[in-house]
Short mmCIF file of C-alpha atoms and ligand atoms in Angstrom, two decimals:
data_model
loop_
_atom_site.label_atom_id
_atom_site.label_comp_id
_atom_site.label_asym_id
_atom_site.label_seq_id
_atom_site.Cartn_x
_atom_site.Cartn_y
_atom_site.Cartn_z
CA UNK A 1 -17.35 -7.12 -11.77
CA UNK A 2 -14.61 -5.59 -9.65
CA UNK A 3 -13.22 -6.87 -6.34
CA UNK A 4 -10.79 -4.88 -4.26
CA UNK A 5 -7.88 -5.90 -2.05
CA UNK A 6 -6.60 -3.18 0.21
CA UNK A 7 -4.75 -2.62 3.48
CA UNK A 8 -6.69 -1.88 6.68
CA UNK A 9 -3.80 -0.66 8.82
CA UNK A 10 -0.80 1.59 8.09
CA UNK A 11 0.46 -0.39 5.08
CA UNK A 12 2.62 -3.50 4.65
CA UNK A 13 -0.20 -5.84 5.63
CA UNK A 14 0.88 -8.35 2.97
CA UNK A 15 -1.24 -7.06 0.07
CA UNK A 16 1.31 -8.16 -2.55
CA UNK A 17 1.22 -11.79 -1.48
CA UNK A 18 -2.58 -11.88 -1.26
CA UNK A 19 -3.10 -10.17 -4.65
CA UNK A 20 -0.64 -12.58 -6.25
CA UNK A 21 -2.54 -15.52 -4.71
CA UNK A 22 -6.00 -14.38 -5.81
CA UNK A 23 -4.89 -13.11 -9.24
CA UNK A 24 -5.67 -16.54 -10.75
CA UNK A 25 -9.40 -15.84 -10.31
CA UNK A 26 -9.34 -12.56 -12.29
CA UNK A 27 -8.58 -11.26 -15.79
CA UNK A 28 -7.22 -7.86 -14.84
CA UNK A 29 -5.15 -6.71 -11.86
CA UNK A 30 -5.13 -2.93 -11.50
CA UNK A 31 -3.32 -0.49 -9.24
CA UNK A 32 -5.54 2.55 -8.56
CA UNK A 33 -3.47 4.87 -6.34
CA UNK A 34 -0.09 5.46 -4.75
CA UNK A 35 3.25 5.16 -6.43
CA UNK A 36 6.70 3.78 -5.68
CA UNK A 37 6.18 4.49 -1.97
CA UNK A 38 4.54 1.06 -2.08
CA UNK A 39 6.63 -2.06 -1.65
CA UNK A 40 4.66 -5.24 -2.29
CA UNK A 41 6.56 -8.45 -1.60
CA UNK A 42 5.80 -11.70 -3.32
CA UNK A 43 7.51 -15.01 -3.81
CA UNK A 44 7.81 -16.67 -7.17
CA UNK A 45 8.95 -20.15 -6.24
CA UNK A 46 11.53 -19.44 -3.54
CA UNK A 47 12.58 -16.15 -5.13
CA UNK A 48 11.50 -12.94 -3.43
CA UNK A 49 10.55 -9.89 -5.45
CA UNK A 50 9.34 -6.49 -4.26
CA UNK A 51 7.07 -4.53 -6.61
CA UNK A 52 6.69 -0.77 -6.29
CA UNK A 53 4.85 0.30 -9.45
CA UNK A 54 3.76 -2.83 -11.26
CA UNK A 55 0.58 -4.61 -10.08
CA UNK A 56 1.13 -7.86 -8.19
CA UNK A 57 -0.57 -9.94 -10.89
CA UNK A 58 2.40 -9.55 -13.24
CA UNK A 59 3.66 -13.11 -12.74
CA UNK A 60 0.48 -14.52 -14.25
CA UNK A 61 1.27 -14.38 -17.98
CA UNK A 62 -2.38 -14.55 -19.05
CA UNK A 63 -3.51 -11.60 -16.90
CA UNK A 64 -3.73 -7.96 -17.85
CA UNK A 65 -1.92 -5.68 -15.38
CA UNK A 66 -3.04 -2.08 -15.41
CA UNK A 67 -1.44 0.99 -13.86
CA UNK A 68 -4.48 3.22 -13.40
CA UNK A 69 -4.86 6.98 -13.71
CA UNK A 70 -4.94 7.37 -9.90
CA UNK A 71 -1.34 6.17 -9.59
CA UNK A 72 1.69 8.47 -9.68
CA UNK A 73 4.41 6.95 -11.84
CA UNK A 74 8.17 7.08 -11.43
CA UNK A 75 9.42 5.97 -14.84
CA UNK A 76 12.90 5.15 -13.49
CA UNK A 77 11.49 2.74 -10.92
CA UNK A 78 9.15 1.29 -13.52
CA UNK A 79 11.95 0.58 -15.98
CA UNK A 80 14.07 -1.11 -13.28
CA UNK A 81 11.12 -3.18 -12.22
CA UNK A 82 10.29 -4.20 -15.78
CA UNK A 83 13.88 -5.40 -16.15
CA UNK A 84 13.62 -7.30 -12.86
CA UNK A 85 10.42 -9.13 -13.84
CA UNK A 86 11.84 -9.88 -17.30
CA UNK A 87 14.37 -12.12 -15.53
CA UNK A 88 11.41 -14.26 -14.47
CA UNK A 89 10.32 -14.52 -18.10
CA UNK A 90 7.64 -11.80 -17.92
CA UNK A 91 7.08 -9.90 -21.16
CA UNK A 92 5.72 -6.52 -20.03
CA UNK A 93 4.99 -5.49 -23.61
CA UNK A 94 2.25 -8.17 -23.54
CA UNK A 95 0.64 -7.93 -20.10
CA UNK A 96 1.35 -4.44 -18.70
CA UNK A 97 -0.81 -1.43 -19.61
CA UNK A 98 -0.54 2.17 -18.39
CA UNK A 99 -3.28 4.78 -18.42
CA UNK A 100 -2.35 7.92 -20.32
CA UNK A 101 -3.90 9.92 -17.47
CA UNK A 102 -1.41 8.60 -14.89
CA UNK A 103 0.60 11.48 -13.45
CA UNK A 104 4.38 11.47 -13.69
CA UNK A 105 6.81 11.88 -10.80
CA UNK A 106 9.61 14.19 -11.98
CA UNK A 107 13.13 14.28 -10.49
CA UNK A 108 12.28 17.68 -8.98
CA UNK A 109 9.26 16.14 -7.20
CA UNK A 110 11.68 13.94 -5.31
CA UNK A 111 13.83 16.91 -4.42
CA UNK A 112 10.72 18.80 -3.26
CA UNK A 113 9.70 15.86 -1.08
CA UNK A 114 13.10 16.02 0.64
CA UNK A 115 12.95 19.80 1.01
CA UNK A 116 9.44 19.66 2.46
CA UNK A 117 10.39 16.99 5.00
CA UNK A 118 13.50 18.91 6.05
CA UNK A 119 11.45 22.07 6.53
CA UNK A 120 9.11 20.26 8.94
CA UNK A 121 11.86 19.56 11.48
CA UNK A 122 10.45 17.49 14.37
CA UNK A 123 7.06 17.18 12.68
CA UNK A 124 8.26 15.33 9.62
CA UNK A 125 5.90 12.77 8.11
CA UNK A 126 8.57 10.14 7.60
CA UNK A 127 7.86 10.12 3.86
CA UNK A 128 9.52 7.52 1.67
CA UNK A 129 10.94 10.54 -0.24
CA UNK A 130 9.78 9.14 -3.57
CA UNK A 131 8.13 12.41 -4.61
CA UNK A 132 4.58 11.23 -3.89
CA UNK A 133 3.25 14.32 -2.07
CA UNK A 134 4.65 16.86 -4.56
CA UNK A 135 3.41 14.82 -7.55
CA UNK A 136 -0.15 14.65 -6.17
CA UNK A 137 0.07 18.36 -5.31
CA UNK A 138 0.82 19.09 -8.96
CA UNK A 139 -2.15 16.92 -9.96
CA UNK A 140 -4.66 18.71 -7.72
CA UNK A 141 -2.91 22.03 -8.40
CA UNK A 142 -3.44 21.35 -12.12
CA UNK A 143 0.21 21.61 -13.04
CA UNK A 144 1.23 17.97 -13.37
CA UNK A 145 2.44 16.08 -16.41
CA UNK A 146 0.87 12.80 -17.39
CA UNK A 147 2.01 9.66 -19.18
CA UNK A 148 0.05 10.74 -22.28
CA UNK A 149 2.14 13.92 -22.41
CA UNK A 150 5.24 11.81 -23.09
CA UNK A 151 3.87 11.24 -26.58
CA UNK A 152 3.35 14.93 -27.33
CA UNK A 153 5.90 16.81 -29.47
CA UNK A 154 6.18 19.60 -26.90
CA UNK A 155 6.86 17.32 -23.90
CA UNK A 156 10.33 18.75 -23.37
CA UNK A 157 8.99 22.30 -23.19
CA UNK A 158 6.25 21.24 -20.75
CA UNK A 159 8.86 19.46 -18.67
CA UNK A 160 11.21 22.46 -18.57
CA UNK A 161 8.37 24.80 -17.64
CA UNK A 162 7.26 22.64 -14.68
CA UNK A 163 10.84 21.98 -13.65
CA UNK A 164 11.49 25.74 -13.51
CA UNK A 165 8.48 26.19 -11.22
CA UNK A 166 9.90 23.47 -9.00
CA UNK A 167 13.36 25.04 -8.97
CA UNK A 168 11.80 28.27 -7.72
CA UNK A 169 10.00 26.39 -4.97
CA UNK A 170 13.24 24.62 -4.03
CA UNK A 171 14.89 28.01 -3.90
CA UNK A 172 12.19 29.20 -1.48
CA UNK A 173 12.95 26.19 0.68
CA UNK A 174 16.61 27.18 0.47
CA UNK A 175 17.25 23.63 -0.68
CA UNK A 176 19.77 22.56 -3.29
CA UNK A 177 20.12 19.15 -4.85
CA UNK A 178 22.09 18.04 -7.87
CA UNK A 179 19.46 16.29 -10.00
CA UNK A 180 21.67 15.75 -13.09
CA UNK A 181 21.89 11.99 -12.57
CA UNK A 182 18.14 11.64 -11.84
CA UNK A 183 17.29 13.64 -14.94
CA UNK A 184 19.52 11.51 -17.12
CA UNK A 185 17.86 8.34 -15.82
CA UNK A 186 14.44 9.98 -16.18
CA UNK A 187 14.93 10.71 -19.88
CA UNK A 188 16.44 7.29 -20.58
CA UNK A 189 13.46 5.68 -18.83
CA UNK A 190 10.97 7.80 -20.76
CA UNK A 191 12.24 6.27 -23.99
CA UNK A 192 11.63 2.84 -22.48
CA UNK A 193 8.14 3.68 -21.18
CA UNK A 194 7.12 5.07 -24.57
CA UNK A 195 7.62 1.55 -25.90
CA UNK A 196 5.08 0.10 -23.43
CA UNK A 197 1.29 -0.08 -23.85
CA UNK A 198 0.03 3.43 -23.09
CA UNK A 199 -3.74 3.35 -23.32
CA UNK A 200 -6.95 5.15 -22.46
CA UNK A 201 -7.43 3.37 -19.12
CA UNK A 202 -11.09 4.19 -18.54
CA UNK A 203 -12.38 2.90 -21.90
CA UNK A 204 -9.96 -0.01 -21.71
CA UNK A 205 -11.22 -1.24 -18.33
CA UNK A 206 -14.90 -0.53 -19.02
CA UNK A 207 -14.80 -2.46 -22.30
CA UNK A 208 -13.23 -5.39 -20.48
CA UNK A 209 -15.92 -5.20 -17.76
CA UNK A 210 -18.66 -5.03 -20.39
CA UNK A 211 -17.20 -8.18 -21.92
CA UNK A 212 -17.63 -9.98 -18.60
CA UNK A 213 -14.00 -9.78 -17.50
CA UNK A 214 -13.16 -9.76 -13.79
CA UNK A 215 -11.03 -7.03 -12.30
CA UNK A 216 -9.05 -7.12 -9.06
CA UNK A 217 -8.12 -3.64 -7.82
CA UNK A 218 -4.93 -3.64 -5.75
CA UNK A 219 -4.57 -1.01 -3.06
CA UNK A 220 -1.29 0.43 -1.89
CA UNK A 221 -0.48 1.77 1.57
CA UNK A 222 -3.25 1.27 4.14
CA UNK A 223 -6.57 2.80 5.18
CA UNK A 224 -5.03 4.64 8.15
CA UNK A 225 -2.71 6.40 5.66
CA UNK A 226 -5.63 7.66 3.54
CA UNK A 227 -5.31 11.40 2.90
CA UNK A 228 -8.90 12.03 4.09
CA UNK A 229 -9.49 9.36 6.71
CA UNK A 230 -6.04 8.45 7.96
CA UNK A 231 -4.07 9.95 10.82
CA UNK A 232 -3.68 13.29 9.02
CA UNK A 233 -1.21 14.91 8.50
CA UNK A 234 0.79 11.69 9.01
CA UNK A 235 -0.65 10.08 5.90
CA UNK A 236 0.16 9.58 2.24
CA UNK A 237 -1.29 11.84 -0.47
CA UNK A 238 -3.93 9.59 -2.06
CA UNK A 239 -7.22 7.90 -1.19
CA UNK A 240 -6.05 4.45 -0.19
CA UNK A 241 -9.61 3.40 0.69
CA UNK A 242 -12.20 1.79 -1.59
CA UNK A 243 -13.51 5.17 -2.79
CA UNK A 244 -10.18 5.59 -4.57
CA UNK A 245 -10.95 2.61 -6.83
CA UNK A 246 -13.59 4.51 -8.83
CA UNK A 247 -11.62 7.70 -9.33
CA UNK A 248 -8.32 5.85 -9.75
CA UNK A 249 -9.53 3.54 -12.52
CA UNK A 250 -12.56 5.25 -14.04
CA UNK A 251 -15.15 2.69 -13.01
CA UNK A 252 -18.61 3.18 -11.51
CA UNK A 253 -19.25 2.28 -7.84
CA UNK A 254 -21.96 -0.29 -8.61
CA UNK A 255 -19.38 -2.42 -10.47
CA UNK A 256 -17.59 -3.11 -7.16
CA UNK A 257 -18.50 -6.33 -5.35
CA UNK A 258 -16.15 -7.70 -2.70
CA UNK A 259 -13.85 -5.48 -0.67
CA UNK A 260 -11.21 -7.68 0.86
CA UNK A 261 -9.36 -5.99 3.69
CA UNK A 262 -5.93 -7.17 4.78
CA UNK A 263 -4.71 -6.90 8.36
CA UNK A 264 -1.77 -8.40 10.13
CA UNK A 265 -2.49 -10.49 13.23
CA UNK A 266 -0.70 -7.65 15.04
CA UNK A 267 0.06 -4.14 13.77
CA UNK A 268 2.94 -2.16 12.30
CA UNK A 269 3.59 1.36 11.11
CA UNK A 270 6.61 2.87 9.35
CA UNK A 271 7.20 6.62 9.49
CA UNK A 272 5.86 9.12 12.01
CA UNK A 273 2.40 9.63 13.45
CA UNK A 274 0.01 8.19 16.02
CA UNK A 275 0.03 4.47 16.73
CA UNK A 276 -1.95 3.81 19.94
CA UNK A 277 -0.99 0.15 20.34
CA UNK A 278 2.73 0.62 19.63
CA UNK A 279 4.96 -1.49 21.88
CA UNK A 280 8.22 0.21 22.79
CA UNK A 281 9.36 -2.80 24.81
CA UNK A 282 10.81 -6.26 24.24
CA UNK A 283 7.48 -7.55 22.87
CA UNK A 284 7.67 -4.87 20.14
CA UNK A 285 11.29 -5.85 19.48
CA UNK A 286 10.26 -9.50 19.31
CA UNK A 287 7.54 -8.77 16.71
CA UNK A 288 9.98 -6.73 14.61
CA UNK A 289 12.57 -9.51 14.66
CA UNK A 290 10.20 -12.46 14.22
CA UNK A 291 8.13 -10.65 11.57
CA UNK A 292 11.21 -9.22 9.83
CA UNK A 293 9.50 -5.86 10.09
CA UNK A 294 11.79 -3.69 8.02
CA UNK A 295 10.38 -1.52 5.22
CA UNK A 296 10.20 -3.16 1.77
CA UNK A 297 10.82 0.24 0.12
CA UNK A 298 13.18 2.07 2.48
CA UNK A 299 14.53 -0.67 4.78
CA UNK A 300 13.49 1.37 7.84
CA UNK A 301 12.57 -0.62 10.98
CA UNK A 302 8.78 -0.77 11.34
CA UNK A 303 7.13 0.22 14.59
CA UNK A 304 5.29 -2.80 16.01
CA UNK A 305 2.35 -3.31 18.36
CA UNK A 306 -0.81 -5.25 19.15
CA UNK A 307 -3.76 -5.41 16.77
CA UNK A 308 -6.00 -2.32 17.08
CA UNK A 309 -9.67 -3.22 16.64
CA UNK A 310 -10.86 0.38 17.09
CA UNK A 311 -8.83 1.43 14.05
CA UNK A 312 -9.76 -1.76 12.16
CA UNK A 313 -13.46 -1.20 12.84
CA UNK A 314 -13.12 2.33 11.44
CA UNK A 315 -11.29 1.01 8.36
CA UNK A 316 -14.01 -1.63 7.77
CA UNK A 317 -16.65 1.11 7.95
CA UNK A 318 -14.93 3.53 5.56
CA UNK A 319 -14.14 0.82 3.02
CA UNK A 320 -17.25 -1.34 3.28
CA UNK A 321 -15.08 -4.39 3.87
CA UNK A 322 -16.85 -7.67 3.10
CA UNK A 323 -14.06 -10.13 3.98
CA UNK A 324 -10.85 -9.97 5.96
CA UNK A 325 -7.57 -11.75 5.34
CA UNK A 326 -5.37 -11.93 8.41
CA UNK A 327 -1.67 -12.24 7.59
CA UNK A 328 1.42 -13.16 9.59
CA UNK A 329 -0.49 -15.30 12.09
CA UNK A 330 2.64 -17.50 12.23
CA UNK A 331 4.63 -14.62 13.75
CA UNK A 332 2.57 -14.97 16.95
CA UNK A 333 3.35 -18.72 17.16
CA UNK A 334 5.65 -18.58 20.17
CA UNK A 335 3.73 -16.04 22.21
CA UNK A 336 2.07 -17.17 25.42
CA UNK A 337 -0.19 -14.12 25.71
CA UNK A 338 -1.83 -12.01 22.98
CA UNK A 339 -3.51 -8.66 23.42
CA UNK A 340 -6.23 -7.02 21.39
CA UNK A 341 -7.08 -3.33 21.72
CA UNK A 342 -10.86 -2.92 21.76
CA UNK A 343 -11.16 0.61 23.14
CA UNK A 344 -9.08 3.70 23.80
CA UNK A 345 -8.88 5.70 26.99
CA UNK A 346 -8.99 9.42 26.33
CA UNK A 347 -8.52 11.48 29.50
CA UNK A 348 -9.63 8.43 31.46
CA UNK A 349 -12.81 8.02 29.41
CA UNK A 350 -13.44 4.94 27.29
CA UNK A 351 -13.96 5.62 23.57
CA UNK A 352 -14.50 3.19 20.70
CA UNK A 353 -14.30 5.64 17.78
CA UNK A 354 -11.16 6.96 16.12
CA UNK A 355 -10.95 10.59 17.25
CA UNK A 356 -10.01 13.65 15.20
CA UNK A 357 -6.30 14.57 15.32
CA UNK A 358 -5.15 11.58 17.27
CA UNK A 359 -1.64 13.02 17.17
CA UNK A 360 -2.66 15.85 19.51
CA UNK A 361 -4.40 13.61 22.04
CA UNK A 362 -3.04 11.41 24.73
CA UNK A 363 -4.61 8.06 23.99
CA UNK A 364 -4.12 4.91 26.02
CA UNK A 365 -5.13 1.59 24.47
CA UNK A 366 -7.33 -0.74 26.57
CA UNK A 367 -6.74 -4.43 25.96
CA UNK A 368 -8.41 -7.80 26.21
CA UNK A 369 -5.90 -10.60 26.74
CA UNK A 370 -5.93 -13.98 25.08
CA UNK A 371 -3.91 -17.10 25.56
CA UNK A 372 -1.34 -17.60 22.79
CA UNK A 373 -1.43 -20.81 20.72
CA UNK A 374 2.23 -21.50 21.27
CA UNK A 375 2.36 -23.90 18.30
CA UNK A 376 3.96 -23.77 14.85
CA UNK A 377 1.01 -23.06 12.53
CA UNK A 378 3.04 -22.40 9.39
CA UNK A 379 2.42 -25.86 7.95
CA UNK A 380 -1.26 -26.14 8.83
CA UNK A 381 -3.40 -26.10 5.70
CA UNK A 382 -6.95 -26.55 7.09
CA UNK A 383 -8.63 -24.20 9.54
CA UNK A 384 -10.07 -27.18 11.43
CA UNK A 385 -6.49 -28.13 12.33
CA UNK A 386 -5.63 -24.69 13.68
CA UNK A 387 -5.22 -24.43 17.48
CA UNK A 388 -8.31 -23.56 19.53
CA UNK A 389 -6.53 -20.48 20.96
CA UNK A 390 -6.27 -19.05 17.43
CA UNK A 391 -9.96 -19.72 16.80
CA UNK A 392 -10.87 -17.90 20.04
CA UNK A 393 -8.71 -14.93 18.97
CA UNK A 394 -10.29 -14.85 15.50
CA UNK A 395 -13.84 -15.21 16.87
CA UNK A 396 -13.33 -12.17 19.08
CA UNK A 397 -12.12 -10.16 16.07
CA UNK A 398 -15.05 -11.33 13.91
CA UNK A 399 -17.51 -10.35 16.58
CA UNK A 400 -15.97 -6.95 17.22
CA UNK A 401 -15.68 -6.01 13.56
CA UNK A 402 -18.88 -7.60 12.32
CA UNK A 403 -16.95 -8.73 9.25
CA UNK A 404 -15.59 -12.26 8.96
CA UNK A 405 -11.92 -13.15 8.85
CA UNK A 406 -12.13 -15.44 5.83
CA UNK A 407 -8.48 -16.39 5.36
CA UNK A 408 -5.43 -16.78 7.57
CA UNK A 409 -2.01 -16.31 6.03
CA UNK A 410 0.52 -18.42 7.90
CA UNK A 411 3.76 -17.75 6.03
CA UNK A 412 5.18 -15.64 3.22
CA UNK A 413 4.88 -18.42 0.62
CA UNK A 414 2.36 -18.18 -2.20
CA UNK A 415 0.31 -21.14 -1.00
CA UNK A 416 0.46 -20.46 2.74
CA UNK A 417 -3.13 -19.32 3.00
CA UNK A 418 -5.84 -21.11 4.97
CA UNK A 419 -9.50 -20.60 4.14
CA UNK A 420 -12.08 -20.32 6.95
CA UNK A 421 -15.50 -21.51 5.90
P1 GDP B 1 2.45 -5.07 1.35
O1 GDP B 1 3.10 -3.73 1.15
O2 GDP B 1 1.12 -4.97 1.99
O3 GDP B 1 2.43 -5.89 0.09
O4 GDP B 1 3.38 -5.85 2.39
P2 GDP B 1 4.99 -5.91 2.38
O5 GDP B 1 5.43 -6.75 1.26
O6 GDP B 1 5.58 -4.55 2.49
O7 GDP B 1 5.26 -6.58 3.79
C1 GDP B 1 4.71 -7.83 4.14
C2 GDP B 1 5.87 -8.78 4.49
O8 GDP B 1 5.35 -9.90 5.17
C3 GDP B 1 6.59 -9.32 3.28
O9 GDP B 1 7.93 -9.54 3.61
C4 GDP B 1 5.88 -10.66 3.03
O10 GDP B 1 6.71 -11.61 2.37
C5 GDP B 1 5.59 -11.10 4.43
N1 GDP B 1 4.39 -11.91 4.62
C6 GDP B 1 3.16 -11.76 4.04
N2 GDP B 1 2.29 -12.64 4.59
C7 GDP B 1 2.97 -13.33 5.52
C8 GDP B 1 2.60 -14.35 6.46
O11 GDP B 1 1.46 -14.78 6.55
N3 GDP B 1 3.59 -14.80 7.28
C9 GDP B 1 4.87 -14.34 7.24
N4 GDP B 1 5.77 -14.85 8.08
N5 GDP B 1 5.25 -13.38 6.37
C10 GDP B 1 4.30 -12.86 5.55
P1 IMO B 2 2.69 -0.37 0.96
O1 IMO B 2 1.86 -0.28 -0.30
C1 IMO B 2 3.87 1.50 4.70
C2 IMO B 2 4.10 5.87 4.75
C3 IMO B 2 5.47 6.49 4.92
C4 IMO B 2 5.11 7.78 5.62
C5 IMO B 2 3.78 8.15 4.97
C6 IMO B 2 3.90 9.14 3.82
O2 IMO B 2 3.95 -1.12 0.78
O3 IMO B 2 1.86 -0.83 2.09
P2 IMO B 2 4.83 9.05 1.34
O4 IMO B 2 6.09 8.46 0.79
O5 IMO B 2 3.59 8.44 0.81
O6 IMO B 2 4.83 10.54 1.27
O7 IMO B 2 4.89 8.70 2.92
O8 IMO B 2 3.23 6.95 4.47
N1 IMO B 2 4.00 4.92 3.62
C7 IMO B 2 3.92 3.59 3.78
N2 IMO B 2 4.00 2.82 4.89
N3 IMO B 2 3.65 0.92 3.50
C8 IMO B 2 3.53 1.67 2.39
O9 IMO B 2 3.14 1.16 1.20
C9 IMO B 2 3.71 3.07 2.49
N4 IMO B 2 3.70 4.09 1.59
C10 IMO B 2 3.86 5.22 2.31
O10 IMO B 2 6.32 5.69 5.69
O11 IMO B 2 4.87 7.53 6.98
MG1 MG B 3 4.85 -2.73 1.68
#
């Protein structure tokens, strides 16, 4: 049986914390897409750690953590992260496994990411510049190198051949970058990664499933950044939605049970692209400050706004969400009024579906207002003790989405999660 936890907005919904919390109920925690563009924050005791490549179940010594074939892997980031978790006593040689089909991010992929962004001028995506797009392009273009290739005697030749293709492309972009340092780190890290558990991910996970083990698939980014269904072209380069679980791990769709979607109680986006409910005023500034909304990967300030139920409804539909976890409810504690977007106005006409090419349309959000709870909820541990104003807000969301909010996260701490029965 496989359950999935994934983001319903534009990323940074708090997936890391929620995966870490639920990991205790599973045997395997598996990343199925994305790469080091992800930044998943969790707290071990009072110590904060941000994971980019390693699944968020790594702090549970008895759990298997799998980097699936759908991920793109930066070996340099992985090595650094392995060293960071080792300081918490984690032995990655015991509980971290990597599919041999996982594609590698090369130093020249990072350079190509930069060159591509520069070439876009005003229309840049706001990529994290981790080489994600170029690495996935080499996968679908059938050029890429995979983790399994590291073990082949001709890896160096394969590497040089692909690197030369990249250098030509960089030349076409008229872009130069000294990658000597990156390459040195890349080859040092390869030696390290070769010492980890490199396995056939699809047989590995299916044998575990056949033996009755429970898998939790951990999404990266968010549904509105999905390469097919997000706000294209302002998206990432993978399927962040539940469909990506099957192709990113090698499991059959009927093995999937619960799809747990994470949303903030408001909304954020980092990078460019449409964001109908964005607040470019003091309320937006307040959310950014109170929510500490600065990117976990790049440190960039996140754009902030009200919760967008039109986009959330779309994300629930595409993913088949069965339960919702609403995070950062505590950030709204001191607000006297809350707004919820439940339709868009397009040329004065009300629409409730996410339109094609939102970036080319002039969309106005239409809001329903709610009274804020104006109470500190961060120490409340039972839903019955939550303020009535919060319950009214949640009920509206439940009704609109037709999927229940089953948990409220009311602080960054591991145990700050309130179940709604
Ligand atoms: P992810 O990429 O989805 O894992 O999310 P990030 O780690 O990038 O960003 C979420 C941020 O919110 C992190 O700093 C978390 O520690 C923090 N966080 C998660 N849940 C809560 C919550 O309920 N309340 C507060 N105040 N912070 C939270
Ligand atoms: P987690 O897993 C938020 C955004 C970037 C950019 C776009 C494309 O922490 O939620 P890319 O580097 O993939 O080429 O960037 O996607 N982006 C994220 N935004 N959280 C993330 O991951 C993101 N990963 C990529 O800001 O707009
Ligand atoms: Mg993040």
